[in-house]
PDB file of C-alpha atoms in Angstrom:
ATOM      1  CA  MET M  15       0.000   0.000   0.000  1.00  0.00           C
ATOM      2  CA  THR M  16       1.395   3.385  -0.988  1.00  0.00           C
ATOM      3  CA  PRO M  17       1.487   5.939   1.864  1.00  0.00           C
ATOM      4  CA  PRO M  18      -0.227   9.311   1.463  1.00  0.00           C
ATOM      5  CA  SER M  19       3.154  11.033   1.228  1.00  0.00           C
ATOM      6  CA  ALA M  20       3.883   9.135  -1.979  1.00  0.00           C
ATOM      7  CA  THR M  21       0.647  10.170  -3.708  1.00  0.00           C
ATOM      8  CA  THR M  22       0.193  13.795  -2.618  1.00  0.00           C
ATOM      9  CA  SER M  23       2.307  16.843  -3.274  1.00  0.00           C
ATOM     10  CA  SER M  24       2.426  20.521  -2.392  1.00  0.00           C
ATOM     11  CA  ALA M  25       4.203  23.610  -3.624  1.00  0.00           C
ATOM     12  CA  THR M  26       6.616  23.469  -0.710  1.00  0.00           C
ATOM     13  CA  GLU M  27       7.895  19.964  -1.427  1.00  0.00           C
ATOM     14  CA  GLU M  28      11.327  19.448  -2.928  1.00  0.00           C
ATOM     15  CA  PRO M  29      11.541  18.358  -6.588  1.00  0.00           C
ATOM     16  CA  VAL M  30      11.522  14.624  -7.135  1.00  0.00           C
ATOM     17  CA  ARG M  31      15.080  14.683  -8.452  1.00  0.00           C
ATOM     18  CA  SER M  32      16.358  15.906  -5.076  1.00  0.00           C
ATOM     19  CA  ARG M  33      14.898  13.042  -3.057  1.00  0.00           C
ATOM     20  CA  PRO M  34      17.547  10.884  -1.412  1.00  0.00           C
ATOM     21  CA  ARG M  35      18.366   7.728  -3.304  1.00  0.00           C
ATOM     22  CA  VAL M  36      19.120   4.389  -1.722  1.00  0.00           C
ATOM     23  CA  GLU M  37      21.977   2.661  -3.455  1.00  0.00           C
ATOM     24  CA  GLY M  38      25.279   0.924  -2.965  1.00  0.00           C
ATOM     25  CA  GLU M  39      26.123  -0.462   0.465  1.00  0.00           C
ATOM     26  CA  ARG M  40      23.132   1.202   2.129  1.00  0.00           C
ATOM     27  CA  GLU M  41      20.754  -0.511  -0.268  1.00  0.00           C
ATOM     28  CA  ARG M  42      22.421  -3.843   0.495  1.00  0.00           C
ATOM     29  CA  GLU M  43      22.001  -3.263   4.239  1.00  0.00           C
ATOM     30  CA  ILE M  44      18.276  -2.569   3.810  1.00  0.00           C
ATOM     31  CA  LEU M  45      17.755  -5.614   1.609  1.00  0.00           C
ATOM     32  CA  GLU M  46      19.648  -7.849   4.023  1.00  0.00           C
ATOM     33  CA  ALA M  47      17.497  -6.496   6.849  1.00  0.00           C
ATOM     34  CA  THR M  48      14.452  -7.325   4.742  1.00  0.00           C
ATOM     35  CA  LEU M  49      15.571 -10.952   4.419  1.00  0.00           C
ATOM     36  CA  GLU M  50      16.194 -11.265   8.152  1.00  0.00           C
ATOM     37  CA  THR M  51      12.825  -9.707   8.974  1.00  0.00           C
ATOM     38  CA  LEU M  52      11.098 -11.905   6.428  1.00  0.00           C
ATOM     39  CA  VAL M  53      12.441 -15.062   8.067  1.00  0.00           C
ATOM     40  CA  GLU M  54      11.470 -13.750  11.509  1.00  0.00           C
ATOM     41  CA  LEU M  55       7.963 -12.485  10.734  1.00  0.00           C
ATOM     42  CA  GLY M  56       6.856 -14.082   7.455  1.00  0.00           C
ATOM     43  CA  TYR M  57       5.607 -12.212   4.405  1.00  0.00           C
ATOM     44  CA  ASP M  58       2.142 -11.343   5.723  1.00  0.00           C
ATOM     45  CA  LYS M  59       3.488  -9.630   8.861  1.00  0.00           C
ATOM     46  CA  LEU M  60       6.433  -8.000   7.121  1.00  0.00           C
ATOM     47  CA  SER M  61       6.000  -4.219   7.054  1.00  0.00           C
ATOM     48  CA  PHE M  62       7.992  -1.179   6.028  1.00  0.00           C
ATOM     49  CA  ASP M  63       8.002  -0.166   9.703  1.00  0.00           C
ATOM     50  CA  ALA M  64       9.629  -3.474  10.688  1.00  0.00           C
ATOM     51  CA  VAL M  65      12.259  -3.288   7.943  1.00  0.00           C
ATOM     52  CA  ALA M  66      12.992   0.374   8.630  1.00  0.00           C
ATOM     53  CA  GLY M  67      13.531  -0.450  12.295  1.00  0.00           C
ATOM     54  CA  ALA M  68      15.784  -3.403  11.536  1.00  0.00           C
ATOM     55  CA  ALA M  69      17.810  -1.409   8.998  1.00  0.00           C
ATOM     56  CA  LYS M  70      17.808   1.795  11.075  1.00  0.00           C
ATOM     57  CA  ALA M  71      16.420   3.635   8.066  1.00  0.00           C
ATOM     58  CA  SER M  72      13.624   6.096   7.443  1.00  0.00           C
ATOM     59  CA  LYS M  73      10.370   4.507   6.308  1.00  0.00           C
ATOM     60  CA  ALA M  74       9.935   7.401   3.866  1.00  0.00           C
ATOM     61  CA  THR M  75      13.306   6.529   2.329  1.00  0.00           C
ATOM     62  CA  LEU M  76      12.162   2.955   1.801  1.00  0.00           C
ATOM     63  CA  TYR M  77       8.945   4.070   0.122  1.00  0.00           C
ATOM     64  CA  ARG M  78      10.843   6.342  -2.254  1.00  0.00           C
ATOM     65  CA  ARG M  79      12.934   3.409  -3.427  1.00  0.00           C
ATOM     66  CA  TRP M  80      10.344   0.603  -3.196  1.00  0.00           C
ATOM     67  CA  PRO M  81       6.721   1.645  -3.827  1.00  0.00           C
ATOM     68  CA  ALA M  82       5.251  -1.593  -2.438  1.00  0.00           C
ATOM     69  CA  LYS M  83       6.244  -4.476  -0.191  1.00  0.00           C
ATOM     70  CA  VAL M  84       6.454  -6.914  -3.085  1.00  0.00           C
ATOM     71  CA  ASP M  85       9.074  -4.694  -4.796  1.00  0.00           C
ATOM     72  CA  LEU M  86      11.209  -4.604  -1.660  1.00  0.00           C
ATOM     73  CA  VAL M  87      10.949  -8.359  -1.087  1.00  0.00           C
ATOM     74  CA  VAL M  88      11.743  -9.371  -4.658  1.00  0.00           C
ATOM     75  CA  ASP M  89      14.760  -7.040  -4.767  1.00  0.00           C
ATOM     76  CA  ALA M  90      15.945  -8.663  -1.522  1.00  0.00           C
ATOM     77  CA  LEU M  91      15.490 -12.117  -3.046  1.00  0.00           C
ATOM     78  CA  GLU M  92      17.533 -11.085  -6.082  1.00  0.00           C
ATOM     79  CA  LEU M  93      20.327  -9.941  -3.791  1.00  0.00           C
ATOM     80  CA  MET M  94      20.200 -13.225  -1.871  1.00  0.00           C
ATOM     81  CA  LEU M  95      20.261 -15.435  -4.947  1.00  0.00           C
ATOM     82  CA  GLY M  96      22.895 -13.419  -6.758  1.00  0.00           C
ATOM     83  CA  VAL M  97      23.795 -14.105 -10.368  1.00  0.00           C
ATOM     84  CA  GLU M  98      26.437 -16.821 -10.207  1.00  0.00           C
ATOM     85  CA  ALA M  99      23.936 -19.669 -10.349  1.00  0.00           C
ATOM     86  CA  ASP M 100      22.324 -18.083 -13.415  1.00  0.00           C
ATOM     87  CA  ARG M 101      25.509 -17.997 -15.439  1.00  0.00           C
ATOM     88  CA  PHE M 102      26.106 -20.639 -18.069  1.00  0.00           C
ATOM     89  CA  PRO M 103      28.941 -22.927 -16.965  1.00  0.00           C
ATOM     90  CA  ASP M 104      31.033 -24.613 -19.620  1.00  0.00           C
ATOM     91  CA  THR M 105      32.815 -27.551 -17.987  1.00  0.00           C
ATOM     92  CA  GLY M 106      32.405 -29.760 -21.044  1.00  0.00           C
ATOM     93  CA  THR M 107      30.047 -32.263 -19.394  1.00  0.00           C
ATOM     94  CA  LEU M 108      26.451 -32.141 -18.194  1.00  0.00           C
ATOM     95  CA  ARG M 109      27.529 -33.485 -14.809  1.00  0.00           C
ATOM     96  CA  GLY M 110      30.109 -30.755 -14.354  1.00  0.00           C
ATOM     97  CA  ASP M 111      27.731 -28.016 -15.467  1.00  0.00           C
ATOM     98  CA  LEU M 112      24.933 -29.162 -13.143  1.00  0.00           C
ATOM     99  CA  ILE M 113      27.206 -29.354 -10.122  1.00  0.00           C
ATOM    100  CA  SER M 114      28.748 -25.984 -10.977  1.00  0.00           C
ATOM    101  CA  GLN M 115      25.315 -24.342 -11.111  1.00  0.00           C
ATOM    102  CA  ALA M 116      23.899 -26.044  -8.035  1.00  0.00           C
ATOM    103  CA  CYS M 117      26.895 -25.210  -5.854  1.00  0.00           C
ATOM    104  CA  ALA M 118      27.325 -21.591  -6.985  1.00  0.00           C
ATOM    105  CA  LYS M 119      26.175 -18.614  -4.908  1.00  0.00           C
ATOM    106  CA  GLY M 120      22.405 -18.513  -5.122  1.00  0.00           C
ATOM    107  CA  GLY M 121      22.336 -22.186  -6.059  1.00  0.00           C
ATOM    108  CA  LEU M 122      20.641 -25.104  -4.389  1.00  0.00           C
ATOM    109  CA  ALA M 123      23.400 -25.563  -1.800  1.00  0.00           C
ATOM    110  CA  ASP M 124      22.819 -22.137  -0.219  1.00  0.00           C
ATOM    111  CA  ASP M 125      21.321 -22.250   3.280  1.00  0.00           C
ATOM    112  CA  GLN M 126      19.536 -18.899   3.493  1.00  0.00           C
ATOM    113  CA  PRO M 127      17.155 -19.424   0.527  1.00  0.00           C
ATOM    114  CA  VAL M 128      15.571 -22.450   2.245  1.00  0.00           C
ATOM    115  CA  LYS M 129      14.589 -20.336   5.257  1.00  0.00           C
ATOM    116  CA  VAL M 130      13.485 -17.352   3.185  1.00  0.00           C
ATOM    117  CA  PHE M 131      11.376 -19.278   0.697  1.00  0.00           C
ATOM    118  CA  GLY M 132       9.913 -21.297   3.546  1.00  0.00           C
ATOM    119  CA  SER M 133       8.551 -18.011   4.910  1.00  0.00           C
ATOM    120  CA  LEU M 134       7.083 -17.169   1.497  1.00  0.00           C
ATOM    121  CA  MET M 135       5.403 -20.428   0.478  1.00  0.00           C
ATOM    122  CA  ASN M 136       1.932 -19.788   1.905  1.00  0.00           C
ATOM    123  CA  ALA M 137       1.899 -16.170   0.770  1.00  0.00           C
ATOM    124  CA  MET M 138       2.858 -17.142  -2.776  1.00  0.00           C
ATOM    125  CA  HIS M 139      -0.230 -19.344  -2.999  1.00  0.00           C
ATOM    126  CA  ARG M 140      -2.528 -16.534  -1.836  1.00  0.00           C
ATOM    127  CA  ASP M 141      -0.889 -13.416  -3.271  1.00  0.00           C
ATOM    128  CA  ARG M 142      -0.949 -13.429  -7.067  1.00  0.00           C
ATOM    129  CA  GLU M 143       1.206 -10.296  -7.350  1.00  0.00           C
ATOM    130  CA  LEU M 144       3.934 -11.833  -5.191  1.00  0.00           C
ATOM    131  CA  HIS M 145       3.718 -15.149  -7.043  1.00  0.00           C
ATOM    132  CA  ASP M 146       3.956 -13.538 -10.473  1.00  0.00           C
ATOM    133  CA  ALA M 147       6.842 -11.260  -9.453  1.00  0.00           C
ATOM    134  CA  ILE M 148       8.892 -14.164  -8.084  1.00  0.00           C
ATOM    135  CA  MET M 149       8.154 -16.379 -11.072  1.00  0.00           C
ATOM    136  CA  THR M 150       8.983 -13.654 -13.598  1.00  0.00           C
ATOM    137  CA  ARG M 151      12.021 -12.041 -12.002  1.00  0.00           C
ATOM    138  CA  LEU M 152      13.594 -15.004 -10.182  1.00  0.00           C
ATOM    139  CA  ILE M 153      12.396 -18.433 -11.285  1.00  0.00           C
ATOM    140  CA  ALA M 154      12.179 -17.768 -15.024  1.00  0.00           C
ATOM    141  CA  PRO M 155      15.829 -16.610 -15.405  1.00  0.00           C
ATOM    142  CA  LYS M 156      17.032 -19.639 -13.431  1.00  0.00           C
ATOM    143  CA  MET M 157      15.021 -21.964 -15.653  1.00  0.00           C
ATOM    144  CA  VAL M 158      16.505 -20.316 -18.745  1.00  0.00           C
ATOM    145  CA  ALA M 159      19.995 -20.947 -17.372  1.00  0.00           C
ATOM    146  CA  ALA M 160      19.139 -24.545 -16.462  1.00  0.00           C
ATOM    147  CA  VAL M 161      17.622 -25.357 -19.848  1.00  0.00           C
ATOM    148  CA  HIS M 162      20.660 -23.833 -21.555  1.00  0.00           C
ATOM    149  CA  VAL M 163      22.853 -26.413 -19.778  1.00  0.00           C
ATOM    150  CA  PHE M 164      20.670 -29.279 -20.959  1.00  0.00           C
ATOM    151  CA  ARG M 165      20.517 -27.923 -24.508  1.00  0.00           C
ATOM    152  CA  ALA M 166      24.319 -27.826 -24.614  1.00  0.00           C
ATOM    153  CA  ALA M 167      24.371 -31.417 -23.315  1.00  0.00           C
ATOM    154  CA  GLN M 168      21.875 -32.367 -26.007  1.00  0.00           C
ATOM    155  CA  GLN M 169      24.199 -31.005 -28.672  1.00  0.00           C
ATOM    156  CA  ARG M 170      27.012 -33.158 -27.214  1.00  0.00           C
ATOM    157  CA  GLY M 171      24.809 -36.252 -27.356  1.00  0.00           C
ATOM    158  CA  GLU M 172      24.335 -36.589 -23.576  1.00  0.00           C
ATOM    159  CA  VAL M 173      20.588 -35.949 -23.935  1.00  0.00           C
ATOM    160  CA  GLY M 174      18.269 -37.330 -26.613  1.00  0.00           C
ATOM    161  CA  LEU M 175      17.083 -35.059 -29.411  1.00  0.00           C
ATOM    162  CA  GLY M 176      13.426 -35.582 -28.480  1.00  0.00           C
ATOM    163  CA  ALA M 177      13.896 -35.105 -24.738  1.00  0.00           C
ATOM    164  CA  ASP M 178      11.758 -32.688 -22.727  1.00  0.00           C
ATOM    165  CA  LEU M 179      14.466 -30.277 -21.596  1.00  0.00           C
ATOM    166  CA  ASP M 180      12.138 -28.259 -19.364  1.00  0.00           C
ATOM    167  CA  LEU M 181      11.195 -31.408 -17.466  1.00  0.00           C
ATOM    168  CA  LEU M 182      14.801 -32.537 -17.091  1.00  0.00           C
ATOM    169  CA  ALA M 183      15.816 -29.073 -15.889  1.00  0.00           C
ATOM    170  CA  ARG M 184      13.228 -29.224 -13.102  1.00  0.00           C
ATOM    171  CA  LEU M 185      14.358 -32.562 -11.673  1.00  0.00           C
ATOM    172  CA  LEU M 186      17.240 -31.426  -9.485  1.00  0.00           C
ATOM    173  CA  PRO M 187      15.592 -28.302  -8.018  1.00  0.00           C
ATOM    174  CA  ALA M 188      12.282 -30.112  -7.485  1.00  0.00           C
ATOM    175  CA  ILE M 189      13.837 -32.974  -5.519  1.00  0.00           C
ATOM    176  CA  SER M 190      16.303 -30.883  -3.536  1.00  0.00           C
ATOM    177  CA  ILE M 191      13.757 -28.193  -2.622  1.00  0.00           C
ATOM    178  CA  HIS M 192      11.224 -30.856  -1.598  1.00  0.00           C
ATOM    179  CA  GLU M 193      13.812 -32.471   0.666  1.00  0.00           C
ATOM    180  CA  ALA M 194      14.775 -29.076   2.082  1.00  0.00           C
ATOM    181  CA  MET M 195      11.161 -28.305   2.964  1.00  0.00           C
ATOM    182  CA  LEU M 196      10.839 -31.664   4.711  1.00  0.00           C
ATOM    183  CA  THR M 197      14.081 -31.452   6.673  1.00  0.00           C
ATOM    184  CA  GLY M 198      14.328 -27.688   7.187  1.00  0.00           C
ATOM    185  CA  SER M 199      17.910 -27.588   5.960  1.00  0.00           C
ATOM    186  CA  HIS M 200      19.533 -27.036   2.586  1.00  0.00           C
ATOM    187  CA  PRO M 201      21.003 -29.985   0.679  1.00  0.00           C
ATOM    188  CA  SER M 202      24.734 -30.438   1.100  1.00  0.00           C
ATOM    189  CA  GLN M 203      27.022 -30.379  -1.907  1.00  0.00           C
ATOM    190  CA  ASP M 204      27.548 -34.120  -1.492  1.00  0.00           C
ATOM    191  CA  ARG M 205      23.787 -34.662  -1.574  1.00  0.00           C
ATOM    192  CA  LEU M 206      23.443 -32.575  -4.728  1.00  0.00           C
ATOM    193  CA  VAL M 207      26.199 -34.577  -6.416  1.00  0.00           C
ATOM    194  CA  THR M 208      24.398 -37.793  -5.409  1.00  0.00           C
ATOM    195  CA  LEU M 209      21.125 -36.536  -6.907  1.00  0.00           C
ATOM    196  CA  VAL M 210      22.885 -35.558 -10.128  1.00  0.00           C
ATOM    197  CA  ASP M 211      24.530 -38.974 -10.422  1.00  0.00           C
ATOM    198  CA  SER M 212      21.622 -41.158  -9.303  1.00  0.00           C
ATOM    199  CA  VAL M 213      18.600 -39.293 -10.706  1.00  0.00           C
ATOM    200  CA  VAL M 214      19.316 -36.586 -13.269  1.00  0.00           C
ATOM    201  CA  LEU M 215      22.022 -38.237 -15.368  1.00  0.00           C
ATOM    202  CA  PRO M 216      20.209 -41.610 -15.584  1.00  0.00           C
ATOM    203  CA  ALA M 217      17.048 -39.762 -16.651  1.00  0.00           C
ATOM    204  CA  CYS M 218      19.012 -37.971 -19.367  1.00  0.00           C
ATOM    205  CA  ALA M 219      20.691 -41.175 -20.520  1.00  0.00           C
ATOM    206  CA  ALA M 220      17.274 -42.812 -20.835  1.00  0.00           C
ATOM    207  CA  THR M 221      16.325 -40.248 -23.494  1.00  0.00           C
ATOM    208  CA  VAL M 222      19.210 -41.209 -25.784  1.00  0.00           C
ATOM    209  CA  GLN M 223      18.323 -43.730 -28.456  1.00  0.00           C
ATOM    210  CA  ARG M 224      20.641 -46.699 -28.545  1.00  0.00           C
ATOM    211  CA  ASP M 225      21.408 -48.706 -31.683  1.00  0.00           C
TER     212      ASP M 225
END
């Protein structure tokens, strides 16, 4: 909800261009405070007041940078997940690429995302705006990166030409996230390697036609 100060103006107000901007290290501090508050309170109880208090920032400053709670939360999620796991590795093998992605910053081996997304699950089912923002800005880019890895493997002959790459790309995150929700802890790197070797690679091999 946008506060009255963001929708009303008067002749005595400063021009928009002179409003303080939140950027650099200060922006990071606010977003990190958002993540901590999100885990503590959950999405429904998260408020600009709570984040401002945790970050020792002005609530008005937050509103100038993030018009709504969903904008603040999704920016915080982007900071948490980083970009390393969305890059396209090129190890020369599907196994190497999958492990490289899963174990990168923002990948499936990170601990914090399990706690944060656990606090968002119920809200994502009820709040269409939150759901769509997370799917569009976070999940979709990760799926693009994952499918890219499988398409490269397909060109090397590790995956069959008629294989459903979207389905194969969902296997590792689906299993590891399900296990994380059940246990409350992120999968270890050893566990991710085991899932790659025992589930994902056999599924890919099954799509290759043998003479």
